[in-house]
Backbone as ProteinMPNN parsed JSONL, in Angstrom:
{"seq_chain_A": "MTSLEVLLAALGWCTLMNLGMLTVTTLLLVVWGEAIGRLHQRWFRLEKRELQREYFRYLANYKLLLLVFNLVPYLALRLAMR", "coords_chain_A": {"N_chain_A": [[64.319, 117.318, -84.4], [61.411, 115.69, -84.768], [57.512, 115.99, -84.134], [56.454, 114.177, -84.313], [58.44, 112.142, -84.406], [59.444, 112.168, -82.114], [57.191, 110.471, -80.967], [56.931, 108.312, -82.415], [59.899, 106.891, -81.58], [59.447, 107.233, -78.902], [57.624, 104.597, -78.816], [58.591, 103.068, -79.973], [60.286, 102.083, -78.995], [59.207, 101.686, -76.254], [57.936, 99.381, -77.018], [59.979, 98.309, -76.712], [60.411, 97.281, -74.998], [58.398, 96.526, -72.447], [58.284, 93.655, -73.999], [60.428, 92.834, -72.595], [59.75, 92.836, -70.328], [57.566, 90.996, -70.694], [59.055, 88.966, -71.941], [60.056, 87.967, -69.959], [59.053, 87.944, -67.416], [58.189, 85.548, -69.184], [59.966, 83.366, -68.573], [60.949, 83.47, -66.521], [58.687, 81.765, -65.32], [58.444, 79.258, -65.951], [61.029, 78.709, -65.931], [61.725, 78.975, -62.475], [58.467, 78.585, -62.181], [57.755, 75.786, -59.938], [58.07, 77.286, -57.496], [57.526, 79.555, -57.581], [54.652, 79.565, -58.139], [54.799, 78.396, -55.15], [54.125, 80.576, -53.897], [52.924, 82.331, -54.385], [50.733, 80.716, -53.996], [50.214, 80.436, -51.394], [50.204, 83.208, -51.0], [47.133, 84.25, -52.166], [45.964, 82.453, -52.18], [45.058, 79.689, -53.573], [44.592, 77.619, -55.671], [46.672, 74.645, -57.281], [45.494, 74.486, -59.922], [43.996, 76.375, -60.592], [46.242, 79.159, -59.899], [47.531, 77.992, -62.301], [46.214, 78.917, -64.513], [45.711, 81.123, -64.207], [48.03, 82.696, -64.107], [48.343, 81.784, -67.263], [46.195, 83.418, -68.525], [46.516, 85.887, -67.336], [48.978, 86.137, -68.42], [48.897, 86.198, -71.616], [46.979, 88.584, -71.259], [49.013, 91.025, -71.181], [50.358, 90.542, -72.776], [48.705, 90.73, -75.255], [47.829, 93.491, -74.858], [50.201, 94.56, -75.035], [50.707, 94.348, -78.323], [48.688, 95.871, -79.362], [48.499, 98.368, -77.734], [51.54, 98.915, -77.926], [52.715, 97.522, -80.719], [51.188, 97.915, -83.093], [50.34, 100.559, -82.97], [52.774, 101.49, -83.366], [53.911, 100.276, -85.623], [51.425, 100.943, -87.557], [52.007, 103.891, -87.483], [54.574, 103.627, -88.515], [54.33, 102.685, -90.878], [52.733, 105.076, -91.734], [54.748, 107.642, -91.736], [56.573, 106.256, -94.733]], "CA_chain_A": [[63.016, 115.65, -84.644], [59.82, 116.707, -85.296], [56.976, 115.206, -82.745], [55.376, 112.624, -84.65], [59.201, 110.683, -84.547], [59.406, 111.884, -80.617], [56.292, 109.591, -80.606], [57.714, 107.266, -83.218], [60.805, 106.414, -81.789], [58.769, 106.443, -78.116], [56.441, 103.331, -79.27], [59.772, 102.126, -80.082], [61.104, 102.021, -76.585], [57.416, 101.165, -75.176], [57.375, 98.285, -76.677], [60.906, 97.079, -76.835], [60.788, 97.808, -72.754], [57.316, 95.285, -72.034], [58.639, 93.274, -75.122], [61.413, 92.171, -72.902], [59.067, 92.956, -69.756], [56.931, 89.581, -71.198], [59.934, 87.562, -72.218], [61.154, 87.64, -67.977], [57.94, 87.461, -66.75], [57.997, 83.674, -69.264], [60.987, 82.655, -68.322], [60.619, 83.372, -65.217], [58.005, 81.15, -64.908], [58.726, 78.696, -67.261], [62.555, 77.976, -64.908], [61.501, 79.003, -61.837], [57.618, 78.4, -61.578], [57.907, 76.059, -58.555], [58.716, 77.499, -56.304], [56.695, 81.459, -57.329], [53.745, 78.566, -57.693], [54.493, 77.105, -54.429], [54.028, 81.183, -52.873], [51.291, 83.115, -54.607], [49.38, 79.844, -53.277], [50.732, 80.883, -49.895], [49.164, 84.302, -50.945], [46.072, 84.173, -52.164], [44.569, 81.156, -51.288], [44.791, 79.211, -54.929], [44.415, 75.969, -56.308], [47.464, 74.78, -58.381], [45.108, 74.819, -61.432], [43.791, 77.851, -60.559], [46.839, 79.665, -60.429], [48.471, 77.992, -63.339], [44.908, 79.536, -65.53], [45.272, 83.028, -63.778], [49.461, 82.955, -64.695], [48.136, 82.037, -68.744], [45.488, 84.309, -68.21], [48.304, 87.567, -67.026], [50.671, 85.968, -70.38], [47.992, 85.984, -72.943], [46.488, 89.457, -71.312], [49.169, 91.065, -71.646], [51.138, 90.486, -74.7], [47.406, 91.394, -76.365], [47.762, 94.44, -74.884], [51.472, 95.222, -75.296], [50.81, 94.428, -79.31], [47.535, 97.011, -79.387], [48.382, 99.563, -77.274], [52.431, 99.082, -78.505], [53.566, 97.572, -81.574], [50.459, 98.155, -83.458], [50.506, 102.046, -83.022], [54.576, 101.25, -84.019], [53.85, 100.484, -87.198], [50.893, 101.98, -87.862], [52.712, 104.74, -87.624], [56.671, 103.603, -89.156], [53.955, 102.766, -92.256], [52.571, 106.487, -92.929], [56.106, 108.356, -92.296], [56.71, 106.421, -95.467]], "C_chain_A": [[61.637, 116.555, -84.097], [58.432, 115.691, -83.524], [56.5, 113.508, -82.98], [57.066, 111.237, -85.151], [59.842, 110.901, -83.795], [58.299, 110.779, -80.702], [56.954, 108.007, -81.184], [58.477, 106.478, -81.782], [59.948, 105.818, -79.665], [58.01, 104.873, -77.185], [57.084, 102.588, -78.881], [60.383, 101.371, -78.331], [60.151, 101.139, -75.874], [58.075, 99.917, -75.472], [58.75, 96.933, -76.85], [61.156, 96.41, -74.743], [59.512, 96.06, -72.31], [57.121, 94.408, -73.215], [59.432, 92.396, -73.865], [60.817, 91.673, -71.221], [57.846, 91.201, -70.001], [58.223, 88.248, -71.426], [60.362, 87.492, -70.31], [60.504, 87.53, -67.643], [57.899, 85.344, -67.097], [58.677, 83.031, -69.181], [61.437, 82.809, -66.936], [59.848, 82.267, -64.424], [57.609, 79.582, -65.001], [59.882, 78.291, -66.243], [62.125, 78.375, -62.879], [59.39, 78.92, -60.856], [56.954, 77.192, -60.304], [57.712, 76.25, -57.832], [57.721, 79.126, -56.4], [55.447, 80.579, -57.806], [53.869, 79.166, -56.826], [53.414, 79.308, -53.094], [52.755, 82.024, -53.455], [50.57, 81.771, -54.505], [48.609, 80.151, -51.774], [49.673, 82.251, -50.409], [46.938, 85.133, -50.503], [45.801, 83.345, -52.952], [44.171, 80.396, -52.54], [45.567, 77.739, -54.864], [45.62, 75.166, -57.3], [46.952, 74.876, -59.851], [44.665, 75.953, -61.467], [44.732, 78.89, -60.977], [47.567, 79.441, -61.637], [47.371, 79.228, -64.725], [45.194, 81.129, -65.707], [47.205, 82.91, -65.003], [48.867, 83.417, -66.932], [47.479, 83.212, -68.975], [46.664, 86.25, -68.066], [49.125, 87.332, -68.397], [50.352, 87.076, -70.694], [47.302, 87.806, -72.552], [47.938, 91.098, -71.908], [49.957, 91.282, -72.289], [49.352, 90.449, -75.697], [47.522, 92.985, -75.883], [48.93, 95.506, -75.02], [50.986, 95.359, -77.327], [49.155, 95.055, -79.963], [47.379, 98.513, -78.939], [50.149, 100.511, -77.783], [53.108, 99.27, -79.872], [52.434, 97.695, -82.711], [50.603, 99.556, -83.916], [51.803, 102.535, -83.743], [54.273, 101.708, -85.476], [53.067, 100.887, -88.174], [51.716, 103.746, -87.951], [53.897, 105.102, -88.225], [55.798, 104.022, -90.517], [53.199, 104.3, -93.006], [53.681, 107.377, -93.027], [56.753, 107.962, -93.4], [56.678, 107.249, -96.398]], "O_chain_A": [[61.217, 117.499, -83.429], [58.654, 115.117, -82.457], [56.322, 112.442, -82.39], [57.04, 110.168, -85.761], [60.952, 110.374, -83.879], [58.886, 109.776, -80.298], [57.299, 106.996, -80.574], [57.869, 105.687, -81.061], [59.89, 104.672, -79.22], [57.894, 104.388, -76.059], [56.908, 101.722, -78.024], [60.637, 100.671, -77.351], [60.326, 100.168, -75.139], [58.697, 99.309, -74.6], [58.775, 95.71, -76.989], [61.691, 95.665, -73.923], [59.86, 94.92, -72.004], [55.96, 94.268, -73.598], [59.196, 91.191, -73.943], [61.147, 90.585, -70.748], [57.6, 90.525, -69.002], [58.211, 87.05, -71.143], [61.121, 86.649, -69.832], [60.726, 86.538, -66.949], [57.757, 84.381, -66.343], [58.454, 81.894, -69.597], [62.337, 82.143, -66.425], [60.131, 81.881, -63.29], [56.781, 78.926, -64.369], [59.535, 77.298, -65.602], [62.589, 77.496, -62.153], [59.075, 79.083, -59.677], [55.895, 77.472, -59.741], [57.067, 75.484, -57.116], [57.313, 79.695, -55.387], [54.733, 81.566, -57.983], [53.448, 80.323, -56.844], [52.617, 79.314, -52.156], [51.73, 82.237, -52.807], [49.521, 81.833, -55.146], [47.486, 80.154, -51.27], [48.466, 82.214, -50.171], [46.196, 85.726, -49.72], [45.472, 83.401, -54.136], [42.956, 80.357, -52.73], [46.512, 77.145, -54.343], [45.164, 75.162, -58.443], [47.654, 75.224, -60.8], [44.935, 76.651, -62.444], [44.519, 79.546, -61.996], [48.204, 80.367, -62.138], [47.825, 80.045, -65.526], [45.06, 81.952, -66.612], [47.357, 83.029, -66.219], [48.917, 84.448, -67.604], [48.07, 84.09, -69.603], [47.171, 87.193, -68.673], [49.698, 88.121, -69.147], [50.767, 88.22, -70.507], [47.094, 88.432, -73.591], [47.717, 91.924, -72.793], [50.35, 92.443, -72.412], [49.268, 90.042, -76.855], [47.225, 93.766, -76.788], [48.847, 96.732, -75.094], [50.934, 96.524, -77.72], [48.648, 94.583, -80.98], [46.677, 99.436, -79.35], [50.328, 101.717, -77.956], [53.722, 100.247, -80.301], [53.087, 97.462, -83.728], [50.938, 99.803, -85.074], [51.952, 103.538, -84.441], [54.318, 102.739, -86.146], [53.443, 101.17, -89.312], [51.602, 104.467, -88.942], [54.319, 106.232, -88.469], [56.039, 105.02, -91.194], [53.103, 104.599, -94.196], [53.849, 107.961, -94.097], [57.64, 108.76, -93.704], [57.078, 106.933, -97.519]]}, "name": "protein", "num_of_chains": 1, "seq": "MTSLEVLLAALGWCTLMNLGMLTVTTLLLVVWGEAIGRLHQRWFRLEKRELQREYFRYLANYKLLLLVFNLVPYLALRLAMR"}
């Protein structure tokens, strides 16, 4: 295996793992959002509306970073190796 193939495989696995983490986090917030929200409201002393905004910001930033640092480099390298 060449180093580019190793890098391509690593980026592919990183993309899948991060996409899985994003999916699990999103599902947890959708299914158990109220219980998780109450816990986080106590920990961080945030109002419900503020907390929901922070959840949305977290998911949006995670997705953006996933695209920029995992998926786009993977696709670019995949296209370059054709």
